Amino acid sequence: MNTQNNPQTNFETLLDSLSTQGYVVCENFLPEQIILALRDEAQKRYANLEMRAAKTGLLNQSQQSNIRGDQIMWLDEQLENSAIQAYFEQMHALRMLLNQYLFMNLQAFETHFAIYTVGGAYQRHLDQFGHGNDAKARQLSSVLYLNNDWQVDNGGELRLYLNEIEYLDILPTAGKLVLFLSAKFWHEVRPAKRERVSLTGWFRSRSHSLI
Ligand code: OGA
Ligand code: MN
């Protein structure tokens, strides 16, 4: 992995924490100018009405928006600008390390921009949902936050449940990457009191549909 561009990211520590806890929070995952460019791009696409209300499965539109209030846009690695490509490169490099050192056998990475407008939230859920053959393919969830100067009273925390009673509230501040095992960690997004921008992604194992 190219660590020259982001000297702050210590991948050894990251892999270590992930393997012992099943989750990790990592600051300054990408250089600041890339984070800025990613945020600009998300906001531009939002302004151009390219984002769509996110869906969760079988429910209709108004049931959906009670559960999850973000708008999203999936990304296609081949077609995107250089900041997004830099992000993909870093995630693929991370995927290689996860496979090499933690034997995770991750085959692919899928990702979308997400914007929560004021009041937007996402109720408690697991990222392995749905009934398709593919439902269990998501192994590791990732969220990279793009929000400048986020304060505690801006809300919008990622609430990660560590067990039945304990949880961790994580502020969605620019450059922070959170990784957690998709099958294990229930989580929610607390109501955001200002616009909240992120890149959410999933490292996937091979689709189960071929078995
Ligand atoms: C999701 C999700 C968390 C976040 O999109 O599935 O849980 O902090 N996002 O944005
Ligand atoms: Mn989720």
Coordinates of N, CA and C and ligand atoms in Angstrom, one line a residue, residues 122 125-127 180 187 202, ligand 2:
Y122 N -30.9 6.8 9.9 CA -31.0 5.4 9.4 C -31.2 4.5 10.7
H125 N -29.8 -1.4 12.2 CA -29.9 -2.5 11.2 C -28.6 -3.2 11.1
L126 N -28.6 -4.3 10.4 CA -27.4 -5.1 10.0 C -27.2 -4.9 8.5
D127 N -26.0 -4.9 8.0 CA -25.8 -4.6 6.6 C -26.0 -5.9 5.7
F180 N -16.3 -2.3 9.9 CA -16.8 -3.3 10.9 C -17.4 -4.5 10.1
H187 N -26.1 -1.4 13.8 CA -25.7 0.0 13.9 C -26.8 0.9 13.4
W202 N -18.9 -1.7 0.8 CA -18.9 -3.1 1.3 C -17.8 -3.9 0.6
Ligands
MN2 MN -25.5 0.1 7.5

